[in-house]
Amino acid sequence: MSASFSNSHFLPVLQQDFARLQTIHMRDLFAQDPLRVTRYSLSAATLFLDYSKNRIDEAALDHLIELAAASGLGAARDAMFTGQPINNTEDRAVLHTALRYRGPDSIWADGADVMPGIREQRQRIVDCARAVRSGEWRGATGQVISDVVNIGIGGSDLGPAMVTQALAPYGCNGPKLHFVSNVDPVQISDILAKLDPACTLFIVASKTFTTQETLTNAVMAKRWLLAGLAMAEDDSRWQRHMLAVTARPNAAKALGYKEEHIFCFWDWVGGRYSLWSAVGLPIAMAIGPEGFDELLAGAEEMDAHFRSAPLKDNMPVILAVLGVWYRQFFNSQSHTVLPYSQRLARLPAYLQQLDMESNGKSLKKDGTAVSWASGPVIWGEPGTNGQHAFYQLIHQGVDLIPCDFLVARECESPEHVDQHQILVANAVAQAEALMCGKSEQQVRDELAESSLSPAQEDLLVAHKSMPGNRPSNFLILPRLCPKVLGSLIALYEHKVFCQGVIWGLNSFDQWGVELGKQLASQILSEMRDDTATAVPHDPSTNALLVRLRGGG
Ligand code: F6P
């Protein structure tokens, strides 16, 4: 059954569900069903999800699951795992799951088994990470590497940056990791100002090895090395300090990178799905190859769950259909991710690329306009910081914003258990407040002793009461360790995949980012050279260029 047919088929049914649930308060759903928590929670790969605080009942959930099934989710999932070219605009397979497959079998794409190449690169990652961590890898002057700087952007930055921050406690005995992504020179200069070139190793990560920001920063890094180590332009010893990670090894070779310093991945790994490949080299250097392997193992476990669990007991599928439900019927334009973990501070940014670059589209795979909504805006900040910034809008704003709360049950260090409890209590409290709200009567009771005039009291009652009925998912991680984090990331990858299938999208291309890149290089040449053939820009762009050149 094609996605568009199934969507139009399910619309009236789900509209009826929406009409019923629109006016029911979740408090009443809990009151009617003592088993609601059990019914709407599940475990997968060490993660626990309570999704009972959602505006669903059995009929709505059944229909959403039927929608997912009728959209062809089962077949699409199999097609992804078995290397079919599901990225149809680029005619590529999508096999990031093969990168974390650690079993003995073959996985085929485009007539070739991808596993031997994956295993070879995995071994190279292990060897290199070990050499750097043990001090066996020496710089040009014989010094041990103390600092590793990853230069990359988008998928070549966000995953490794998020993971190394999340797993910092696993980083002892390894080099210090730094991440440069922005072409703004202040980022790289601020980092380099603190480093010693003799002890610094750069990883230049770029799938295409053509990305302007990354190549520009790599040039700056090389210049800094040559100057700092008093090397001539033609001195090749800088190569000891620069590794490349790419799907275009020839492009790296052409820029002088040594063959044995080039780590490869493949076209069938999307940039935002690439942290499991050699793009994860900085992770392996930071937490050790064993930790990196655990990260893969956690993701592999979530893959197994996603592949085999019935759709209604499938954690990524549940998260996906709930997102579709709010986006389509409650007109929720955004979705917030609230990790109650400072170490997961970069998770929302990572998920922004994963979700918004994958599903931020208005055409279906077949090139026709989407018939339903598509990807929401993803945003968030760690709790408790967000509570003191934007939660007001989530509690009382006019839009319904579904939330994912993420909490690690175990505290990282025994001496901080009390403080960790404060953190966890806040997460639970916010989810409760969003769902239950506060009635006018509760507020009135609280104000009973005050000496307010009746008019003032009425005004405060109106402002202080909270409607509640705001949905959230609550995810419990047993602890924040490599394996659990691997499962968590894979969970979100598969959620995004499922939503793409339901909406009929190709979640694996990103054509929308190309035009800006083309214009930026054109405008750059015009800024640098007045005589460069000017493209006819619009009047606003022309005026901005004049003003930025100091002429306006
Ligand atoms: O511009 C978007 C994008 O292509 C992302 O999809 C990608 O992760 C990022 O740029 C970096 O690309 P590359 O790894 O090729 O440098």
XYZ file of N, CA, C and O in Angstrom, residues 266-345:
320
model
N 31.781 5.727 3.620
C 31.209 5.454 2.305
C 29.995 6.334 2.004
O 29.362 6.852 2.941
N 29.677 6.415 0.720
C 28.522 7.213 0.286
C 27.220 6.809 0.967
O 26.319 7.623 1.120
N 27.122 5.550 1.325
C 25.872 5.061 1.921
C 25.769 5.357 3.427
O 24.879 4.850 4.102
N 26.694 6.180 3.915
C 26.575 6.682 5.293
C 26.214 8.154 5.197
O 27.016 8.961 4.734
N 25.014 8.519 5.632
C 24.649 9.935 5.626
C 25.490 10.685 6.657
O 25.814 10.134 7.712
N 25.849 11.924 6.372
C 26.689 12.701 7.297
C 26.132 12.693 8.714
O 26.854 12.475 9.692
N 24.818 12.917 8.852
C 24.224 13.003 10.193
C 24.053 11.637 10.852
O 23.585 11.554 11.982
N 24.388 10.581 10.122
C 24.309 9.219 10.665
C 25.710 8.605 10.769
O 25.851 7.390 10.801
N 26.740 9.470 10.763
C 28.079 8.933 10.517
C 28.939 8.733 11.763
O 30.075 8.295 11.655
N 28.421 9.026 12.948
C 29.331 8.955 14.096
C 29.800 7.543 14.390
O 30.767 7.316 15.107
N 29.109 6.560 13.797
C 29.472 5.146 13.999
C 30.631 4.736 13.094
O 31.185 3.654 13.245
N 30.954 5.579 12.149
C 32.022 5.280 11.178
C 33.333 5.887 11.684
O 33.453 6.240 12.864
N 34.288 6.075 10.775
C 35.557 6.715 11.150
C 35.344 8.145 11.647
O 36.222 8.711 12.304
N 34.170 8.723 11.370
C 33.847 10.041 11.951
C 33.869 9.941 13.479
O 34.099 10.934 14.178
N 33.703 8.729 13.990
C 33.779 8.515 15.439
C 35.198 8.376 15.967
O 35.390 8.116 17.158
N 36.201 8.561 15.102
C 37.595 8.431 15.558
C 37.895 9.295 16.801
O 38.522 8.809 17.748
N 37.455 10.562 16.818
C 37.717 11.335 18.051
C 37.061 10.731 19.285
O 37.589 10.861 20.398
N 35.921 10.054 19.089
C 35.267 9.406 20.238
C 36.165 8.281 20.749
O 36.414 8.144 21.948
N 36.674 7.462 19.796
C 37.543 6.347 20.186
C 38.811 6.875 20.859
O 39.330 6.265 21.792
N 39.312 8.022 20.384
C 40.507 8.581 21.022
C 40.177 9.073 22.426
O 40.972 8.933 23.353
N 38.979 9.652 22.574
C 38.619 10.226 23.876
C 38.311 9.141 24.898
O 38.814 9.178 26.019
N 37.473 8.166 24.524
C 37.013 7.203 25.552
C 37.660 5.831 25.383
O 37.350 4.911 26.122
N 38.500 5.706 24.388
C 39.175 4.425 24.157
C 38.366 3.559 23.212
O 37.139 3.666 23.156
N 39.058 2.678 22.468
C 38.351 1.842 21.493
C 37.324 0.916 22.134
O 36.306 0.607 21.527
N 37.573 0.517 23.388
C 36.600 -0.376 24.051
C 35.296 0.390 24.291
O 34.198 -0.147 24.096
N 35.427 1.638 24.687
C 34.243 2.470 24.918
C 33.495 2.705 23.616
O 32.259 2.673 23.567
N 34.239 2.918 22.541
C 33.607 3.136 21.232
C 32.842 1.879 20.821
O 31.717 1.947 20.305
N 33.444 0.734 21.097
C 32.787 -0.533 20.758
C 31.486 -0.702 21.559
O 30.483 -1.189 21.044
N 31.515 -0.281 22.803
C 30.298 -0.329 23.635
C 29.204 0.568 23.062
O 28.025 0.246 23.098
N 29.628 1.716 22.564
C 28.665 2.649 21.943
C 27.990 1.955 20.757
O 26.765 2.004 20.598
N 28.809 1.274 19.934
C 28.257 0.531 18.791
C 27.328 -0.575 19.285
O 26.247 -0.792 18.722
N 27.757 -1.249 20.367
C 26.949 -2.369 20.878
C 25.573 -1.874 21.319
O 24.552 -2.536 21.081
N 25.537 -0.719 21.972
C 24.252 -0.168 22.426
C 23.346 0.147 21.249
O 22.131 -0.118 21.279
N 23.935 0.707 20.198
C 23.140 1.025 19.005
C 22.664 -0.259 18.336
O 21.513 -0.360 17.890
N 23.555 -1.244 18.296
C 23.198 -2.527 17.670
C 22.014 -3.163 18.402
O 21.118 -3.751 17.776
N 22.019 -3.001 19.731
C 20.910 -3.569 20.513
C 19.589 -2.869 20.155
O 18.548 -3.517 20.037
N 19.640 -1.562 19.988
C 18.418 -0.850 19.609
C 18.007 -1.231 18.186
O 16.813 -1.352 17.884
N 18.983 -1.465 17.313
C 18.663 -1.912 15.948
C 17.892 -3.231 15.996
O 16.905 -3.415 15.282
N 18.380 -4.143 16.848
C 17.740 -5.462 16.931
C 16.303 -5.300 17.412
O 15.372 -5.940 16.898
N 16.102 -4.425 18.398
C 14.743 -4.175 18.901
C 13.872 -3.588 17.776
O 12.760 -4.060 17.527
N 14.398 -2.584 17.102
C 13.618 -1.905 16.054
C 13.233 -2.880 14.939
O 12.140 -2.830 14.393
N 14.168 -3.767 14.641
C 13.946 -4.707 13.533
C 12.949 -5.792 13.874
O 12.230 -6.284 12.997
N 12.903 -6.179 15.166
C 12.119 -7.378 15.468
C 10.852 -7.126 16.284
O 9.924 -7.931 16.227
N 10.801 -6.054 17.053
C 9.625 -5.876 17.928
C 8.399 -5.531 17.092
O 8.499 -4.767 16.125
N 7.238 -6.089 17.446
C 6.004 -5.694 16.750
C 5.838 -4.169 16.826
O 6.266 -3.553 17.814
N 5.232 -3.581 15.827
C 5.175 -2.117 15.755
C 4.599 -1.502 17.028
O 5.047 -0.466 17.495
N 3.603 -2.149 17.626
C 2.959 -1.521 18.789
C 3.825 -1.617 20.060
O 3.548 -0.945 21.041
N 4.854 -2.470 20.019
C 5.767 -2.566 21.167
C 7.154 -2.049 20.794
O 8.152 -2.418 21.412
N 7.210 -1.243 19.778
C 8.492 -0.844 19.216
C 8.770 0.611 19.604
O 8.051 1.525 19.198
N 9.815 0.822 20.399
C 10.026 2.148 20.975
C 10.199 3.249 19.928
O 9.543 4.294 20.023
N 11.049 3.051 18.912
C 11.143 4.127 17.903
C 9.810 4.383 17.201
O 9.473 5.537 16.909
N 9.054 3.316 16.959
C 7.769 3.480 16.256
C 6.789 4.259 17.127
O 6.089 5.171 16.656
N 6.771 3.938 18.422
C 5.863 4.647 19.341
C 6.206 6.138 19.361
O 5.326 6.998 19.220
N 7.493 6.451 19.521
C 7.871 7.873 19.550
C 7.497 8.549 18.228
O 7.056 9.699 18.203
N 7.684 7.805 17.136
C 7.410 8.384 15.816
C 5.925 8.683 15.643
O 5.544 9.790 15.226
N 5.059 7.737 15.983
C 3.628 7.973 15.724
C 3.087 9.053 16.654
O 2.213 9.837 16.262
N 3.631 9.133 17.861
C 3.188 10.215 18.747
C 3.563 11.566 18.149
O 2.767 12.514 18.167
N 4.777 11.643 17.598
C 5.202 12.901 16.954
C 4.311 13.255 15.771
O 3.919 14.413 15.584
N 3.978 12.256 14.980
C 3.096 12.476 13.820
C 1.722 12.962 14.294
O 1.124 13.887 13.734
N 1.244 12.352 15.336
C -0.070 12.681 15.922
C -0.139 14.165 16.301
O -1.064 14.879 15.922
N 0.868 14.632 17.026
C 0.835 16.036 17.473
C 1.075 17.000 16.315
O 0.467 18.053 16.229
N 1.976 16.605 15.428
C 2.315 17.502 14.313
C 1.099 17.679 13.398
O 0.780 18.777 12.965
N 0.430 16.556 13.134
C -0.649 16.601 12.153
C -1.948 17.122 12.749
O -2.605 17.964 12.146
N -2.302 16.642 13.929
C -3.652 16.926 14.432
C -3.684 18.055 15.455
O -4.662 18.783 15.530
N -2.623 18.193 16.246
C -2.612 19.260 17.248
C -1.834 20.471 16.742
O -1.597 21.407 17.475
N -1.390 20.392 15.487
C -0.643 21.476 14.847
C 0.582 21.896 15.659
O 0.932 23.071 15.729
N 1.237 20.925 16.276
C 2.453 21.236 17.037
C 3.589 21.460 16.054
O 3.991 20.530 15.352
N 4.104 22.650 16.037
C 5.140 22.938 15.047
C 6.529 22.634 15.577
O 7.483 22.668 14.816
N 6.615 22.408 16.881
C 7.941 22.094 17.399
C 7.858 20.989 18.443
O 6.773 20.656 18.938
N 9.023 20.456 18.727
C 9.134 19.337 19.672
C 10.397 19.596 20.484
O 11.449 19.880 19.913
N 10.273 19.507 21.784
C 11.451 19.839 22.580
C 12.041 18.615 23.291
O 11.306 17.729 23.722
N 13.357 18.615 23.336
C 14.095 17.510 23.969
C 14.781 18.096 25.203
O 15.575 19.040 25.085
N 14.472 17.536 26.362
C 14.912 18.134 27.622
C 15.738 17.139 28.422
O 15.199 16.397 29.264
N 17.038 17.059 28.127
C 17.858 16.116 28.887
C 18.156 16.669 30.277
O 18.723 17.753 30.395
N 17.766 15.939 31.315
C 18.142 16.349 32.671
C 19.520 15.765 32.938
O 19.702 14.832 33.727
N 20.478 16.322 32.218
C 21.854 15.849 32.263
C 22.695 16.911 31.574
O 22.511 17.174 30.387
N 23.581 17.521 32.350
C 24.444 18.547 31.752
C 25.325 17.931 30.673
O 25.655 18.558 29.680
N 25.685 16.669 30.882
C 26.556 16.011 29.898
C 25.861 15.844 28.553
O 26.516 15.653 27.532
N 24.538 15.864 28.544
C 23.809 15.738 27.265
C 23.415 17.116 26.717
O 22.465 17.231 25.942
N 24.181 18.120 27.105
C 23.838 19.493 26.693
C 23.777 19.644 25.178
O 23.003 20.436 24.648
